[in-house]
Short mmCIF file of C-alpha atoms and ligand atoms in Angstrom, two decimals:
data_model
loop_
_atom_site.label_atom_id
_atom_site.label_comp_id
_atom_site.label_asym_id
_atom_site.label_seq_id
_atom_site.Cartn_x
_atom_site.Cartn_y
_atom_site.Cartn_z
CA MET O 260 -0.03 0.33 0.23
CA LYS O 261 1.86 3.41 -0.80
CA LYS O 262 -0.16 7.30 -0.45
CA VAL O 263 1.19 10.45 -2.70
CA VAL O 264 0.80 12.76 0.20
CA LYS O 265 0.97 16.95 -1.08
CA PHE O 266 0.88 19.06 1.91
CA GLY O 267 0.53 23.45 1.06
CA GLY O 268 2.32 26.35 1.46
CA SER O 269 0.78 27.13 4.83
CA SER O 270 1.32 23.38 6.34
CA LEU O 271 4.85 23.90 5.73
CA ALA O 272 5.21 27.87 6.38
CA SER O 273 7.55 27.38 9.28
CA ALA O 274 8.88 25.04 11.53
CA GLU O 275 5.69 24.71 13.99
CA GLN O 276 4.30 23.38 10.58
CA PHE O 277 7.10 21.44 9.22
CA LYS O 278 6.73 19.28 12.43
CA LYS O 279 3.42 18.40 11.93
CA VAL O 280 3.48 17.77 8.33
CA GLY O 281 6.48 14.76 9.66
CA ALA O 282 4.55 13.57 12.65
CA ILE O 283 1.21 12.80 10.21
CA ILE O 284 3.70 11.42 7.54
CA ARG O 285 5.25 9.52 9.77
CA ALA O 286 2.59 7.52 12.44
CA ASP O 287 0.99 6.61 8.95
CA GLY O 288 4.43 4.43 6.91
CA THR O 289 2.25 4.27 3.53
CA ARG O 290 3.02 8.15 3.40
CA ARG O 291 5.90 7.03 0.80
CA TYR O 292 5.88 10.42 -1.49
CA VAL O 293 5.82 13.58 -0.67
CA VAL O 294 5.01 16.35 -2.55
CA PRO O 295 5.60 19.90 -0.76
CA SER O 296 4.81 23.16 -1.67
CA ALA O 297 7.12 26.40 -1.38
CA PRO O 298 6.50 27.95 2.58
CA GLY O 299 2.96 30.28 2.33
CA LYS O 300 1.69 32.55 4.35
CA ARG O 301 2.41 32.39 8.35
CA PHE O 302 0.70 34.95 9.12
CA SER O 303 -2.64 37.00 6.75
CA GLU O 304 -0.12 39.69 6.18
CA ASP O 305 2.73 37.21 5.48
CA THR O 306 4.04 36.32 1.41
CA LYS O 307 5.01 33.68 0.28
CA VAL O 308 8.19 33.00 -1.10
CA THR O 309 7.29 32.25 -4.62
CA ASP O 310 5.85 36.06 -4.38
CA LEU O 311 8.96 36.39 -3.14
CA LEU O 312 11.00 34.81 -5.36
CA TYR O 313 9.39 36.75 -8.03
CA ALA O 314 9.48 40.39 -6.64
CA CYS O 315 13.57 39.04 -6.51
CA TYR O 316 13.59 37.72 -10.15
CA ARG O 317 12.61 41.19 -11.57
CA ALA O 318 14.90 42.83 -9.50
CA ALA O 319 17.65 41.20 -10.73
CA ASN O 320 19.73 44.59 -10.89
CA GLU O 321 17.28 46.68 -8.95
CA GLU O 322 19.04 47.85 -4.97
CA ILE O 323 16.92 46.41 -3.29
CA PHE O 324 17.26 42.42 -4.66
CA GLN O 325 19.86 41.86 -1.61
CA LYS O 326 16.76 42.34 0.42
CA VAL O 327 14.87 40.26 -0.88
CA LEU O 328 17.01 37.41 -0.80
CA ALA O 329 18.11 37.69 2.30
CA GLU O 330 14.38 37.45 3.04
CA ILE O 331 13.77 34.39 0.65
CA LYS O 332 17.38 33.35 3.13
CA SER O 333 15.76 34.21 6.29
CA ARG O 334 12.22 31.95 6.04
CA TYR O 335 14.19 28.99 4.67
CA GLN O 336 17.00 29.06 7.23
CA GLU O 337 14.20 29.75 9.95
CA ILE O 338 12.74 26.66 9.33
CA ILE O 339 16.21 24.44 9.19
CA ASP O 340 16.89 25.99 12.63
CA GLY O 341 13.94 25.50 14.34
CA LEU O 342 13.78 22.41 13.54
CA GLU O 343 17.30 21.54 14.38
CA LEU O 344 18.71 20.23 11.08
CA SER O 345 22.36 20.23 9.99
CA LEU O 346 21.03 20.83 6.17
CA SER O 347 23.66 24.10 4.63
CA LEU O 348 21.06 25.84 1.42
CA GLU O 349 24.81 27.86 0.74
CA GLU O 350 25.56 26.50 -1.69
CA ASP O 351 22.52 26.86 -3.72
CA PHE O 352 21.66 29.57 -2.66
CA LYS O 353 25.14 29.99 -4.75
CA ILE O 354 23.54 29.08 -7.65
CA LEU O 355 19.74 30.37 -6.85
CA GLU O 356 21.21 34.98 -6.68
CA ASP O 357 23.91 32.84 -10.14
CA ASN O 358 21.01 32.01 -12.53
CA PHE O 359 18.35 35.43 -11.02
CA ARG O 360 21.68 37.86 -12.02
CA LYS O 361 21.52 35.57 -15.57
CA GLN O 362 17.89 35.80 -16.02
CA ILE O 363 17.57 32.79 -17.33
CA GLY O 364 14.14 33.23 -16.51
CA GLU O 365 10.89 34.00 -14.18
CA GLU O 366 9.85 30.03 -14.59
CA TYR O 367 12.80 28.72 -13.01
CA ALA O 368 13.11 31.48 -10.25
CA ALA O 369 9.08 30.07 -9.15
CA SER O 370 10.51 27.14 -8.84
CA ARG O 371 13.05 27.44 -6.66
CA GLY O 372 10.59 27.49 -3.52
CA GLU O 373 9.30 24.36 -3.49
CA TYR O 374 12.90 23.38 -4.74
CA LEU O 375 14.16 24.47 -1.39
CA ASN O 376 11.78 23.25 1.01
CA GLY O 377 11.48 20.07 -0.88
CA LYS O 378 15.51 19.02 -0.01
CA ILE O 379 14.51 21.58 3.55
CA MET O 380 11.73 18.78 3.82
CA ALA O 381 14.35 15.13 2.29
CA ALA O 382 16.75 16.59 4.97
CA TYR O 383 14.31 16.72 7.87
CA LEU O 384 12.19 12.79 7.00
CA GLY O 385 15.51 10.86 5.69
CA TYR O 386 13.04 10.75 2.09
CA THR O 387 15.54 10.88 -1.18
CA PHE O 388 14.72 13.85 -2.75
CA VAL O 389 14.02 13.41 -6.36
CA ASP O 390 14.22 16.59 -8.48
CA PRO O 391 10.82 16.61 -10.59
CA ALA O 392 12.55 18.48 -12.91
CA GLU O 393 14.25 14.82 -14.60
CA MET O 394 10.96 13.40 -14.35
CA ILE O 395 7.38 15.95 -15.24
CA ARG O 396 8.09 17.21 -18.52
CA PHE O 397 6.47 20.46 -20.74
CA ASP O 398 6.70 20.34 -24.77
CA GLY O 399 8.62 22.76 -27.13
CA ASN O 400 4.90 24.70 -26.21
CA GLY O 401 5.67 24.93 -22.98
CA GLN O 402 2.41 21.24 -22.74
CA PHE O 403 2.23 19.12 -19.80
CA ASP O 404 3.67 15.92 -21.58
CA ALA O 405 1.58 13.55 -20.17
CA GLU O 406 2.07 10.23 -22.04
CA ILE O 407 6.50 10.56 -21.38
CA THR O 408 5.83 12.27 -17.86
CA GLU O 409 4.26 8.95 -16.48
CA ALA O 410 6.18 6.61 -18.43
CA LEU O 411 9.59 9.00 -17.26
CA VAL O 412 8.09 9.49 -12.80
CA ALA O 413 7.17 5.89 -12.74
CA LYS O 414 11.49 4.78 -14.43
CA ARG O 415 12.63 6.75 -11.54
CA LEU O 416 10.70 6.24 -8.42
CA LYS O 417 10.17 2.86 -9.34
CA ASP O 418 13.31 1.18 -6.90
CA VAL O 419 12.50 4.22 -4.35
CA THR O 420 10.54 3.42 -1.92
CA GLU O 421 10.38 6.91 0.01
CA ALA O 422 11.11 10.12 -1.62
CA VAL O 423 10.42 13.85 -1.87
CA VAL O 424 9.55 15.19 -5.13
CA PRO O 425 8.63 19.12 -4.98
CA GLY O 426 5.22 20.38 -6.38
CA PHE O 427 4.56 22.92 -8.50
CA TYR O 428 7.29 22.23 -12.12
CA GLY O 429 9.09 20.39 -14.49
CA ALA O 430 11.45 20.56 -17.26
CA LYS O 431 11.47 20.97 -20.88
CA GLU O 432 13.48 18.06 -22.29
CA ASN O 433 17.13 20.97 -22.94
CA GLY O 434 16.39 20.81 -19.12
CA GLU O 435 14.03 24.43 -19.34
CA ILE O 436 12.48 24.62 -15.84
CA LYS O 437 8.43 25.60 -16.26
CA THR O 438 5.80 25.77 -13.57
CA PHE O 439 2.24 25.21 -14.16
CA SER O 440 0.02 28.27 -12.74
CA ARG O 441 -0.37 29.33 -9.67
CA GLY O 442 -1.03 26.92 -6.55
CA GLY O 443 0.18 23.21 -9.30
CA SER O 444 1.85 21.65 -6.32
CA ASP O 445 -1.68 19.95 -6.47
CA ILE O 446 -0.83 19.18 -9.83
CA THR O 447 2.61 16.99 -9.17
CA GLY O 448 0.84 14.88 -6.58
CA SER O 449 -1.75 14.08 -8.67
CA ILE O 450 0.77 12.75 -11.96
CA ILE O 451 2.84 11.20 -9.28
CA ALA O 452 -0.25 8.78 -7.71
CA GLY O 453 -1.35 8.40 -11.10
CA ALA O 454 1.78 7.50 -12.89
CA LEU O 455 2.89 5.77 -9.87
CA ASP O 456 -1.00 3.60 -9.08
CA VAL O 457 -0.59 4.40 -5.11
CA GLU O 458 -4.84 3.32 -3.45
CA LEU O 459 -5.04 7.67 -2.44
CA TYR O 460 -2.96 10.98 -3.08
CA GLU O 461 -3.51 12.18 -0.20
CA ASN O 462 -3.81 16.73 -0.31
CA TRP O 463 -2.41 18.93 3.09
CA THR O 464 -4.30 21.82 3.59
CA ASP O 465 -5.23 24.76 6.26
CA VAL O 466 -8.64 23.19 6.13
CA SER O 467 -10.62 20.89 7.14
CA GLY O 468 -11.69 19.88 3.29
CA VAL O 469 -14.90 21.20 0.86
CA MET O 470 -17.09 23.67 2.06
CA VAL O 471 -20.01 23.16 1.10
CA THR O 472 -19.66 26.81 0.69
CA ASP O 473 -17.32 30.54 1.05
CA PRO O 474 -16.43 30.93 4.85
CA ARG O 475 -16.11 34.34 3.92
CA ILE O 476 -20.15 34.25 3.05
CA ILE O 477 -21.47 31.35 5.27
CA PRO O 478 -19.22 31.13 8.76
CA ASN O 479 -17.96 28.02 9.51
CA PRO O 480 -19.71 26.28 6.95
CA LYS O 481 -20.12 22.23 6.61
CA SER O 482 -17.57 20.32 5.53
CA ILE O 483 -17.92 17.64 2.75
CA ASP O 484 -17.42 14.72 3.14
CA THR O 485 -17.82 12.84 0.24
CA ILE O 486 -17.92 14.44 -3.75
CA THR O 487 -17.45 13.10 -7.16
CA TYR O 488 -15.30 14.55 -9.57
CA ARG O 489 -18.08 15.43 -11.94
CA GLU O 490 -19.79 17.31 -8.64
CA LEU O 491 -16.38 19.11 -7.68
CA ARG O 492 -15.58 20.33 -11.25
CA GLU O 493 -19.37 21.68 -11.14
CA LEU O 494 -18.62 23.94 -7.83
CA SER O 495 -14.61 25.22 -9.13
CA TYR O 496 -15.13 25.88 -12.06
CA MET O 497 -18.42 28.31 -9.98
CA GLY O 498 -15.14 29.73 -7.88
CA ALA O 499 -15.07 27.10 -4.81
CA THR O 500 -11.10 26.93 -4.54
CA VAL O 501 -9.34 23.81 -2.97
CA LEU O 502 -8.59 21.82 -5.18
CA HIS O 503 -6.96 23.35 -9.03
CA GLU O 504 -8.40 22.24 -11.57
CA ASP O 505 -5.98 20.69 -13.52
CA ALA O 506 -5.71 17.95 -10.97
CA ILE O 507 -8.38 15.90 -11.33
CA PHE O 508 -7.53 14.48 -14.77
CA PRO O 509 -4.12 12.31 -13.16
CA VAL O 510 -5.95 10.71 -11.39
CA ARG O 511 -9.33 10.72 -12.29
CA LYS O 512 -7.72 8.53 -14.91
CA ALA O 513 -6.72 6.20 -12.93
CA GLY O 514 -9.39 6.11 -10.71
CA ILE O 515 -7.66 7.21 -7.24
CA PRO O 516 -9.43 8.89 -4.64
CA ILE O 517 -8.43 12.25 -3.24
CA ASN O 518 -8.92 13.42 0.32
CA ILE O 519 -8.26 16.11 0.86
CA LYS O 520 -6.84 16.33 5.03
CA ASN O 521 -5.74 19.21 7.44
CA THR O 522 -2.70 19.68 8.71
CA ASN O 523 -4.49 21.52 11.46
CA ALA O 524 -6.56 18.81 13.00
CA PRO O 525 -5.38 15.08 10.61
CA GLU O 526 -8.19 13.50 13.09
CA GLU O 527 -10.89 14.97 10.64
CA ASP O 528 -12.01 13.71 8.18
CA GLY O 529 -11.51 15.64 5.67
CA THR O 530 -13.27 14.87 2.12
CA MET O 531 -12.94 12.29 -0.13
CA ILE O 532 -12.70 12.94 -3.66
CA VAL O 533 -14.07 10.05 -5.46
CA GLU O 534 -15.05 8.27 -9.13
CA ASP O 535 -19.04 8.11 -7.95
CA THR O 536 -20.65 6.20 -4.57
CA CYS O 537 -23.38 4.89 -3.17
CA LYS O 538 -23.05 6.76 -0.19
CA LYS O 539 -26.00 10.15 0.01
CA PRO O 540 -25.30 13.18 0.79
CA PRO O 541 -26.35 14.27 4.39
CA TYR O 542 -28.36 17.20 2.74
CA THR O 543 -29.98 17.65 -1.17
CA ILE O 544 -27.54 19.87 -2.13
CA THR O 545 -23.09 18.80 -1.49
CA GLY O 546 -22.53 22.89 -2.52
CA ILE O 547 -22.85 26.34 -3.75
CA ALA O 548 -20.99 28.76 -5.48
CA GLY O 549 -20.60 31.56 -7.43
CA LYS O 550 -19.04 33.75 -9.00
CA LYS O 551 -20.19 37.84 -9.34
CA GLY O 552 -19.88 40.14 -12.28
CA PHE O 553 -21.73 38.93 -15.62
CA CYS O 554 -23.60 40.67 -17.33
CA SER O 555 -26.89 39.34 -19.88
CA LEU O 556 -27.70 39.59 -23.49
CA PHE O 557 -31.12 39.97 -24.30
CA ILE O 558 -32.25 39.37 -28.44
CA GLU O 559 -35.33 39.45 -29.22
CA LYS O 560 -37.06 38.70 -32.76
CA SER O 561 -40.40 37.76 -33.68
CA MET O 562 -40.63 34.43 -35.10
CA MET O 563 -36.48 33.31 -33.82
CA ASN O 564 -37.92 29.60 -33.30
CA ALA O 565 -38.06 29.34 -37.18
CA GLU O 566 -35.43 30.74 -38.68
CA ILE O 567 -32.92 28.22 -39.04
CA GLY O 568 -29.13 29.14 -37.99
CA PHE O 569 -29.96 32.36 -35.59
CA GLY O 570 -28.43 30.64 -32.75
CA ARG O 571 -25.01 29.80 -34.42
CA LYS O 572 -24.70 33.13 -36.07
CA VAL O 573 -25.63 35.11 -32.38
CA LEU O 574 -22.27 32.75 -31.20
CA GLN O 575 -20.33 32.93 -33.72
CA VAL O 576 -19.56 36.64 -34.01
CA LEU O 577 -19.39 36.50 -30.18
CA GLU O 578 -16.37 33.94 -31.34
CA GLU O 579 -14.68 36.35 -33.89
CA GLN O 580 -14.18 38.50 -30.64
CA GLY O 581 -12.89 36.07 -28.91
CA ILE O 582 -15.69 36.11 -26.85
CA SER O 583 -16.99 32.77 -24.58
CA PHE O 584 -20.10 32.63 -23.29
CA GLU O 585 -21.91 30.75 -19.85
CA HIS O 586 -25.18 30.02 -20.31
CA ILE O 587 -27.72 30.28 -23.07
CA PRO O 588 -31.26 31.08 -21.61
CA SER O 589 -34.25 31.32 -24.24
CA GLY O 590 -38.00 31.11 -24.93
CA ILE O 591 -39.06 31.66 -28.24
CA ASP O 592 -38.90 34.89 -29.80
CA THR O 593 -35.84 35.36 -27.42
CA MET O 594 -32.21 34.15 -26.28
CA THR O 595 -30.54 35.62 -23.66
CA ILE O 596 -27.28 35.12 -23.53
CA TYR O 597 -24.29 35.29 -20.65
CA ILE O 598 -20.90 36.15 -20.71
CA HIS O 599 -18.21 38.05 -18.08
CA GLN O 600 -18.76 41.86 -17.66
CA ASP O 601 -14.94 42.41 -17.99
CA GLU O 602 -14.31 39.90 -20.95
CA PHE O 603 -17.37 42.40 -22.69
CA ALA O 604 -16.57 45.35 -21.95
CA GLU O 605 -14.20 45.91 -24.27
CA LYS O 606 -15.63 44.56 -26.65
CA GLU O 607 -19.53 45.07 -25.98
CA GLN O 608 -20.17 48.43 -28.85
CA GLN O 609 -18.04 45.43 -31.72
CA VAL O 610 -20.69 42.68 -29.96
CA ILE O 611 -23.98 44.90 -30.34
CA SER O 612 -22.80 45.97 -34.74
CA GLY O 613 -22.24 42.32 -35.36
CA ILE O 614 -25.52 41.42 -34.13
CA HIS O 615 -27.50 43.48 -35.43
CA ARG O 616 -25.62 42.30 -38.65
CA ALA O 617 -25.88 39.17 -38.47
CA VAL O 618 -29.79 38.34 -37.66
CA ASN O 619 -30.74 42.13 -37.30
CA PRO O 620 -32.99 41.09 -34.16
CA ASP O 621 -36.11 43.82 -32.88
CA TYR O 622 -35.33 44.40 -29.56
CA MET O 623 -31.66 44.01 -27.65
CA GLU O 624 -31.06 44.75 -23.86
CA LEU O 625 -27.96 44.37 -21.54
CA GLU O 626 -28.72 44.08 -17.96
CA THR O 627 -24.75 44.24 -16.86
CA ASP O 628 -24.14 43.91 -12.57
CA LEU O 629 -25.07 39.61 -12.28
CA ALA O 630 -23.67 36.93 -9.89
CA LEU O 631 -24.59 33.30 -10.90
CA ILE O 632 -24.86 31.02 -8.45
CA ALA O 633 -24.24 27.49 -8.49
CA ILE O 634 -26.21 24.71 -6.08
CA VAL O 635 -24.35 21.33 -6.96
CA GLY O 636 -25.63 17.66 -6.15
CA ARG O 637 -25.65 14.62 -7.45
CA GLY O 638 -29.04 14.09 -4.42
CA MET O 639 -30.93 16.56 -6.67
CA ARG O 640 -31.45 13.17 -9.26
CA SER O 641 -33.40 11.54 -7.01
CA ASN O 642 -34.94 13.64 -4.22
CA ARG O 643 -38.26 15.75 -5.56
CA GLY O 644 -38.82 19.59 -5.05
CA THR O 645 -35.61 20.83 -4.75
CA ALA O 646 -36.48 23.85 -7.59
CA ALA O 647 -39.38 24.12 -5.70
CA ARG O 648 -37.42 24.34 -2.43
CA ILE O 649 -34.52 26.90 -3.97
CA PHE O 650 -36.93 29.04 -4.98
CA ALA O 651 -39.12 29.85 -2.40
CA ALA O 652 -36.03 30.15 -0.15
CA LEU O 653 -34.92 32.83 -2.62
CA ALA O 654 -38.73 34.22 -2.86
CA HIS O 655 -38.65 34.40 1.14
CA ALA O 656 -35.11 36.48 1.15
CA ASN O 657 -36.57 39.10 -0.77
CA ILE O 658 -34.39 38.27 -4.32
CA ASN O 659 -35.56 38.67 -7.42
CA VAL O 660 -34.27 35.73 -9.48
CA ARG O 661 -32.99 36.73 -13.23
CA MET O 662 -32.61 33.87 -14.23
CA ILE O 663 -33.23 29.97 -13.87
CA ASP O 664 -30.88 27.29 -15.59
CA GLN O 665 -30.91 23.24 -14.59
CA GLY O 666 -28.27 21.35 -15.99
CA SER O 667 -29.11 18.16 -18.19
CA SER O 668 -26.49 16.43 -15.81
CA GLU O 669 -29.74 17.66 -13.28
CA LEU O 670 -26.11 17.56 -11.05
CA ASN O 671 -26.96 21.63 -11.07
CA VAL O 672 -28.83 23.76 -11.09
CA ILE O 673 -27.72 27.87 -11.55
CA VAL O 674 -29.85 31.05 -10.79
CA GLY O 675 -28.96 33.91 -11.95
CA VAL O 676 -29.76 37.76 -9.61
CA LYS O 677 -28.77 40.88 -9.47
CA ASP O 678 -24.25 41.34 -7.39
CA GLU O 679 -26.24 42.58 -4.23
CA ASP O 680 -28.30 39.79 -4.22
CA PHE O 681 -24.79 37.73 -3.90
CA GLU O 682 -24.74 36.80 -0.64
CA PRO O 683 -28.48 36.68 0.84
CA ALA O 684 -29.04 33.96 -1.55
CA ILE O 685 -26.03 32.44 -0.79
CA ARG O 686 -27.33 32.40 2.53
CA ALA O 687 -30.77 32.05 2.29
CA ILE O 688 -29.91 28.53 -0.01
CA TYR O 689 -27.54 28.02 2.17
CA ASP O 690 -30.02 27.46 4.91
CA ILE O 691 -32.97 26.20 3.27
CA PHE O 692 -30.76 23.18 2.50
CA VAL O 693 -27.83 22.59 4.93
CA GLU O 694 -29.16 24.64 8.24
CA THR O 695 -32.98 22.09 8.28
CA GLN O 696 -31.50 19.20 6.79
CA ILE O 697 -33.21 18.98 3.95
N1 LIG I 905 4.18 27.94 -4.97
C1 LIG I 905 2.90 27.94 -5.43
C2 LIG I 905 2.33 29.07 -5.71
O1 LIG I 905 2.18 29.57 -4.67
C3 LIG I 905 2.15 26.49 -6.07
C4 LIG I 905 1.40 25.49 -5.15
O2 LIG I 905 2.14 26.16 -4.03
O3 LIG I 905 1.25 25.01 -5.23
O4 LIG I 905 1.63 28.63 -6.68
#
């Protein structure tokens, strides 16, 4: 039995946190492959080491360079001293400084956060340090190459029983360091788990799993014990930020579940993310997420229903302007397109005139400052009255619903409200399903 365990930046921000992580790993002999992030924030106004590295690299020829570099060094030294390790990173920092001055690449710079933290972690645990530059491969265009990576990981780690593999980066064939997008250590963990075909991918963070909704809106929301990949995908798309979006695919492909756990409360079960489950969720809904900042473009034309190709022509205008759409609820002679407001604002006049030219509508109207809320849950399919409860709750809270879209998967209901009704709407929906337990 083997597990891949990934620890996020806040789990490794200080020696204190490292000690918790060490205890977690030592408590279970199957936690054999460890993927660390760079040290994150120790307190809310603190700066993540990754951000310090970006700043340092950009300042390589400026006066403040030494100051930022010293700050980075001290973050690591503090951890080394707190763990009473005899490790020295002096050589590594010499190389880093030299490469920063040579400006060999911003992604190289950012990757050093994980690289150095991995060195400390390996020394602390007595595990083998394996540089992901040797096995996480990007192609010439900078695209992640899953196939080659899988083979390289399986080969490199075949005989390594316990390893630390820094997260967030890999390399092109020519050795040039490439990073994933921010938060990308989640992806590294998933790739290693998939390639080694382990039993479980544990993703350790500073919350006890995926929450039913955003804790900034509902203080201490309930956490979800089991969620399917599809549900999580819907919630992440609508703004829930537990796991990097690209971290799902490599483990999902191999049928490996992910367990989100809390480094500061390891005794809690956290959230299991699975392909499918017989487990009934405790509430009809699994989660609620949403985003503000949408606008809607309402288009009316009599006999629209009989005009073949109407929808395509309208959408083609958006395509030509490089704008993606979110939802298109439609009526008999009407259609409404929901679009990200910031994407739309720059091109609005081109889009409006383009639609006039393409389909000659009778009337068009633009509405701004809208929010979309997704109510997601595999339990909705088998429960009657879910929609009725959602809309009753919103009506009681005096919220005007501007749009309703039930996905054909019956996995979610999406409602559109004004931006200012966003938080009250989420509260009302949370209350009716979670607080009153129906
Ligand atoms: N250190 C990187 C970041 O801050 C990657 C990660 O933490 O997953 O985005």
